Coordinates of C-alpha atoms and ligand atoms in Angstrom, one line a residue:
M19 CA 103.0 127.5 142.3
T20 CA 106.6 126.4 142.8
Q21 CA 109.0 128.3 144.5
Q22 CA 111.2 130.1 142.4
I23 CA 114.0 132.8 142.4
L24 CA 114.2 135.8 139.9
V25 CA 117.4 138.1 140.0
T26 CA 118.3 140.7 137.3
L27 CA 121.6 141.3 136.1
D28 CA 121.8 144.6 138.7
G29 CA 121.4 142.2 141.4
T30 CA 117.5 142.9 142.0
V31 CA 115.5 140.1 143.3
H32 CA 112.2 140.4 141.9
D33 CA 108.7 138.4 142.6
A34 CA 109.1 135.3 140.4
N35 CA 105.2 135.1 140.7
A36 CA 104.8 138.5 139.2
P37 CA 104.8 139.5 135.3
F38 CA 108.1 140.4 134.4
L39 CA 108.8 140.2 130.5
Y40 CA 107.2 142.7 127.9
A41 CA 105.0 140.9 125.6
D42 CA 107.1 141.8 122.6
D43 CA 110.6 140.3 124.1
L44 CA 112.2 138.6 121.7
A45 CA 112.7 135.7 123.9
A46 CA 109.0 135.3 123.5
I47 CA 108.1 135.9 120.0
R48 CA 111.5 134.5 118.5
G49 CA 113.2 132.2 120.8
D50 CA 116.0 134.8 120.2
G51 CA 118.5 134.5 122.7
V52 CA 120.9 132.1 125.0
F53 CA 120.6 130.2 128.3
E54 CA 122.3 128.3 130.3
T55 CA 121.0 125.7 132.9
L56 CA 123.2 124.9 136.1
L57 CA 123.2 122.8 139.2
V58 CA 122.9 124.5 142.8
R59 CA 124.0 121.6 145.2
D60 CA 124.6 122.2 149.0
G61 CA 124.2 126.1 148.4
R62 CA 126.3 126.3 145.9
T63 CA 126.3 126.7 142.1
R64 CA 128.3 124.3 140.2
R65 CA 130.8 124.8 136.9
V66 CA 130.2 128.5 136.6
A67 CA 132.9 129.5 135.1
A68 CA 132.3 126.6 132.1
H69 CA 128.7 127.7 131.8
L70 CA 129.8 131.5 131.5
D71 CA 132.4 130.4 129.0
R72 CA 129.8 128.7 126.9
M73 CA 127.4 131.5 127.3
T74 CA 130.1 133.8 125.9
R75 CA 130.4 131.6 122.7
S76 CA 126.4 131.3 122.1
L77 CA 126.2 135.3 122.5
E78 CA 129.2 135.4 119.7
M79 CA 127.4 133.0 117.5
M80 CA 124.2 134.9 117.8
A81 CA 126.0 138.4 117.6
L82 CA 124.4 139.3 120.9
P83 CA 126.2 142.0 122.9
G84 CA 129.2 140.5 124.7
M85 CA 128.7 139.6 128.5
D86 CA 129.5 141.1 131.5
R87 CA 130.9 138.3 133.4
D88 CA 131.1 140.0 136.5
A89 CA 127.5 141.1 136.8
W90 CA 126.5 137.5 135.8
Q91 CA 128.6 136.1 138.6
Q92 CA 127.2 138.5 141.4
A93 CA 123.7 137.6 140.2
I94 CA 124.3 134.2 140.2
V95 CA 125.8 134.7 143.8
V96 CA 122.4 136.7 144.8
A97 CA 120.3 134.1 143.3
E98 CA 121.7 131.2 145.2
K99 CA 121.8 132.8 148.4
E100 CA 118.1 133.5 148.1
W101 CA 117.5 129.9 147.3
S102 CA 119.6 128.8 150.3
A103 CA 117.5 131.2 152.3
T104 CA 113.8 129.9 151.2
A105 CA 115.0 126.3 150.4
G106 CA 117.7 125.4 152.9
N107 CA 119.7 122.7 151.0
A108 CA 117.3 121.3 148.7
E109 CA 118.9 121.1 145.2
G110 CA 118.0 123.5 142.8
W111 CA 118.5 124.3 138.8
L112 CA 119.9 127.8 138.3
R113 CA 119.1 129.1 134.8
L114 CA 121.0 132.1 133.2
V115 CA 118.6 133.7 130.4
C116 CA 119.8 136.5 127.8
S117 CA 117.4 137.4 125.0
R118 CA 117.9 140.3 122.5
G119 CA 115.7 142.4 124.2
R120 CA 112.2 143.9 123.1
E121 CA 111.1 144.0 119.4
S122 CA 110.0 147.7 119.9
A123 CA 113.0 149.0 121.5
P124 CA 116.1 147.6 119.9
D125 CA 118.8 149.9 121.4
A126 CA 117.4 149.0 125.0
G127 CA 119.8 146.2 124.8
P128 CA 119.2 142.5 126.0
T129 CA 117.2 141.3 128.6
S130 CA 119.0 139.3 131.3
Y131 CA 118.1 137.3 134.3
V132 CA 118.8 134.5 136.4
M133 CA 116.0 131.9 137.8
V134 CA 116.5 129.3 140.3
G135 CA 114.1 126.5 141.4
P136 CA 113.7 122.8 142.8
V137 CA 115.0 120.0 141.3
G138 CA 112.1 117.9 140.2
E139 CA 111.0 114.3 140.5
R140 CA 111.6 113.2 136.8
V141 CA 115.4 114.2 137.5
R142 CA 115.6 112.1 140.6
H143 CA 113.9 109.0 138.9
A144 CA 116.4 109.4 135.8
R145 CA 119.2 109.6 138.2
E146 CA 118.3 106.5 140.1
H147 CA 116.6 104.3 137.6
G148 CA 118.1 105.5 134.3
V149 CA 116.1 106.4 131.0
S150 CA 114.8 104.3 128.0
V151 CA 115.6 106.1 125.0
I152 CA 114.5 106.4 121.4
T153 CA 117.2 107.0 118.6
L154 CA 115.5 109.9 116.2
D155 CA 116.9 111.0 113.2
R156 CA 117.9 115.0 113.4
G157 CA 117.5 115.1 109.8
Y158 CA 120.7 116.6 108.8
S159 CA 124.3 115.9 108.1
M160 CA 127.5 116.1 110.5
D161 CA 128.8 118.9 108.3
L162 CA 125.9 121.0 108.5
A163 CA 127.5 123.3 110.9
G164 CA 130.4 124.4 108.9
R165 CA 128.2 124.5 105.9
A166 CA 125.4 126.8 107.6
P167 CA 126.4 128.9 110.5
W168 CA 123.0 130.3 110.6
Q169 CA 121.6 127.1 112.0
L170 CA 123.6 128.0 115.2
I171 CA 124.7 124.4 115.6
G172 CA 126.7 124.4 118.7
A173 CA 124.9 127.4 120.4
K174 CA 122.8 127.2 123.3
T175 CA 119.4 128.9 122.1
L176 CA 116.5 129.8 123.5
S177 CA 115.0 128.2 120.5
Y178 CA 114.3 124.5 122.1
A179 CA 110.8 123.9 120.6
T180 CA 112.1 121.0 118.2
N181 CA 113.7 119.6 121.1
M182 CA 110.6 119.4 123.4
A183 CA 108.8 118.1 120.5
A184 CA 111.3 115.1 120.4
M185 CA 110.8 114.5 123.9
R186 CA 106.9 114.3 123.4
Y187 CA 107.4 112.3 120.4
A188 CA 109.7 109.5 122.7
A189 CA 107.0 109.9 125.4
D190 CA 104.3 109.0 122.6
Q191 CA 106.5 106.0 121.7
G192 CA 106.9 104.6 125.4
H193 CA 110.3 106.4 126.1
D194 CA 111.9 108.7 128.4
D195 CA 114.5 110.2 126.3
V196 CA 116.0 110.8 122.9
I197 CA 119.3 110.3 121.2
Y198 CA 119.5 112.3 118.1
V199 CA 121.4 110.5 115.1
S200 CA 122.8 112.4 111.8
S201 CA 121.3 111.6 108.5
E202 CA 124.6 109.4 108.1
G203 CA 123.5 107.5 111.4
A204 CA 126.2 109.0 113.5
V205 CA 125.1 109.5 117.5
L206 CA 124.8 113.3 118.2
E207 CA 123.5 114.0 121.7
G208 CA 120.3 113.9 123.5
P209 CA 117.9 117.2 123.3
R210 CA 119.1 118.0 126.7
S211 CA 122.3 116.1 127.2
T212 CA 125.4 114.9 126.1
V213 CA 126.2 111.0 125.4
I214 CA 129.1 109.1 127.0
A215 CA 129.6 105.2 126.4
V216 CA 131.6 103.5 129.1
R217 CA 133.8 100.5 127.6
G218 CA 135.8 99.0 130.8
K219 CA 137.9 102.0 131.9
T220 CA 137.3 103.8 128.7
L221 CA 134.9 106.7 128.1
V222 CA 133.8 107.7 124.7
T223 CA 132.3 110.6 123.4
P224 CA 130.9 112.0 120.0
P225 CA 133.4 114.9 118.9
T226 CA 131.6 118.3 118.7
E227 CA 132.6 118.8 115.2
V228 CA 129.6 116.3 114.3
G229 CA 127.3 119.2 115.3
I230 CA 126.3 119.2 118.6
L231 CA 126.6 121.2 122.1
P232 CA 130.0 121.4 124.0
G233 CA 128.7 119.4 127.1
T234 CA 130.1 121.1 130.5
T235 CA 129.5 118.2 132.3
Q236 CA 130.8 115.9 130.0
R237 CA 134.1 117.9 129.9
A238 CA 134.3 117.9 133.7
I239 CA 134.0 114.2 133.9
F240 CA 136.5 113.3 131.2
A241 CA 139.0 116.0 132.8
L242 CA 138.6 114.1 136.3
A243 CA 138.7 110.8 134.7
E244 CA 141.8 111.3 132.7
D245 CA 143.4 112.4 136.2
E246 CA 142.4 109.2 137.7
G247 CA 143.6 106.7 135.2
W248 CA 140.5 106.2 132.8
T249 CA 141.1 106.5 128.9
T250 CA 138.8 109.3 127.1
R251 CA 138.2 109.3 123.7
T252 CA 135.9 111.5 121.5
E253 CA 135.0 109.3 118.0
V254 CA 132.4 109.2 115.7
L255 CA 129.7 106.7 117.2
R256 CA 127.0 104.2 115.6
R257 CA 124.1 103.0 117.1
A258 CA 126.0 99.6 117.1
D259 CA 128.8 101.2 119.2
L260 CA 126.3 102.0 122.0
I261 CA 124.6 98.5 122.0
A262 CA 128.1 97.0 122.2
A263 CA 129.3 99.5 125.3
D264 CA 129.1 98.3 128.7
S265 CA 126.9 101.5 129.6
V266 CA 125.5 104.2 128.2
W267 CA 125.0 107.5 130.0
L268 CA 123.2 110.9 129.1
V269 CA 124.9 113.3 131.2
S270 CA 124.0 117.1 131.7
S271 CA 124.4 119.8 134.6
V272 CA 121.3 118.9 136.4
T273 CA 120.5 115.7 136.1
L274 CA 124.3 114.6 136.0
A275 CA 124.0 111.1 134.9
A276 CA 121.1 109.2 133.6
R277 CA 121.9 105.6 132.5
V278 CA 120.4 104.4 129.2
T279 CA 118.3 101.2 130.3
A280 CA 117.2 100.6 126.9
L281 CA 117.8 101.7 123.3
N282 CA 114.8 101.4 121.1
D283 CA 113.8 97.7 121.5
Y284 CA 117.2 96.8 123.0
V285 CA 117.5 96.2 126.7
I286 CA 120.8 97.2 127.9
P287 CA 122.0 95.3 130.7
T288 CA 122.9 96.8 134.3
S289 CA 126.7 97.3 134.1
P290 CA 128.8 96.5 137.1
N291 CA 130.6 99.9 136.8
G292 CA 127.6 102.1 137.2
D293 CA 128.0 103.3 140.6
E294 CA 131.7 103.9 140.0
F295 CA 130.8 106.2 137.0
R296 CA 128.1 108.1 139.0
D297 CA 130.7 108.4 141.7
L298 CA 132.7 110.0 139.4
V299 CA 130.2 112.2 138.0
D300 CA 129.6 113.7 141.5
R301 CA 132.9 114.3 142.0
A302 CA 133.6 115.8 138.7
I303 CA 131.1 118.5 139.0
S304 CA 132.2 119.4 142.2
I305 CA 135.5 120.8 141.0
D306 CA 135.6 124.4 139.8
Ligands
PLP410 N1 123.3 119.0 124.7 C1 122.3 119.6 124.8 C2 121.3 120.0 123.5 C3 121.8 120.3 125.7 O1 120.5 120.9 126.1 C4 122.3 120.1 126.8 C5 122.3 120.4 128.4 O2 121.2 121.1 128.4 C6 123.6 119.2 126.7 C7 124.1 118.9 125.7 C8 124.3 119.0 128.0 O3 125.2 120.2 128.5 P1 125.7 120.4 129.8 O4 126.4 119.1 130.3 O5 126.5 121.6 130.0 O6 124.4 120.7 130.9

């Protein structure tokens, strides 16, 4: 069994291999809750404030109780210390989970915990060798978020079953990852990542208004890039824009930057600025 750390919001460290959730927890039976995944690198959890900000927004969108920020921060510190004590400097993913709690005890409040586990081989491979991507129709229009707030577009909910199904579909077709497109053909995001296209010294990403999760990694990269003289833009992208770019990246908190090596049948040539971009990402996620 992989080594994992489990900490509840009161700072208690639990046995991560012992049963923990009630069978009627709404996380388990409805996916009714929110989560965040962060990177622990060199013993320090990265971009904590940005993730807590996004979680606050997700909780609001789902009408879940407001967040006790201090308690989450303290639980993260306990979890990262436990991780360092057991795994040394090994990189870890750190997950924050908050569900609506038990179906049979609606007044008992949310179920909240922090977990840490080892960054796996799939992540290392994607960082080093990139990912071959299939574009898949998400099946709805760019303006759905405004018209149908109950779809919770832009919230990071525990309901990732369709995202996982998209990843399995991609694997069946011989690809490693997915870029969703809207019914109009606009580039959206990956099931677990934000899309960034690099053209010369310009970085471009789709605007969150097209109905995607605001990425904390993309934000960190753009902030540092602007300080260092890059041009950054948010604009609606089409598949053809990705093909025309020097390089295309899927960025996210744990994998950081995976270069898109192929888009459907088109092989994207290696770009000369790949190492420069990876270095920018590594430095960006070190700034809090
Ligand atoms: N979009 C989706 C749907 C995601 O699930 C994720 C991360 O898991 C991202 C984008 C990237 O977000 P972040 O950079 O904050 O990890």
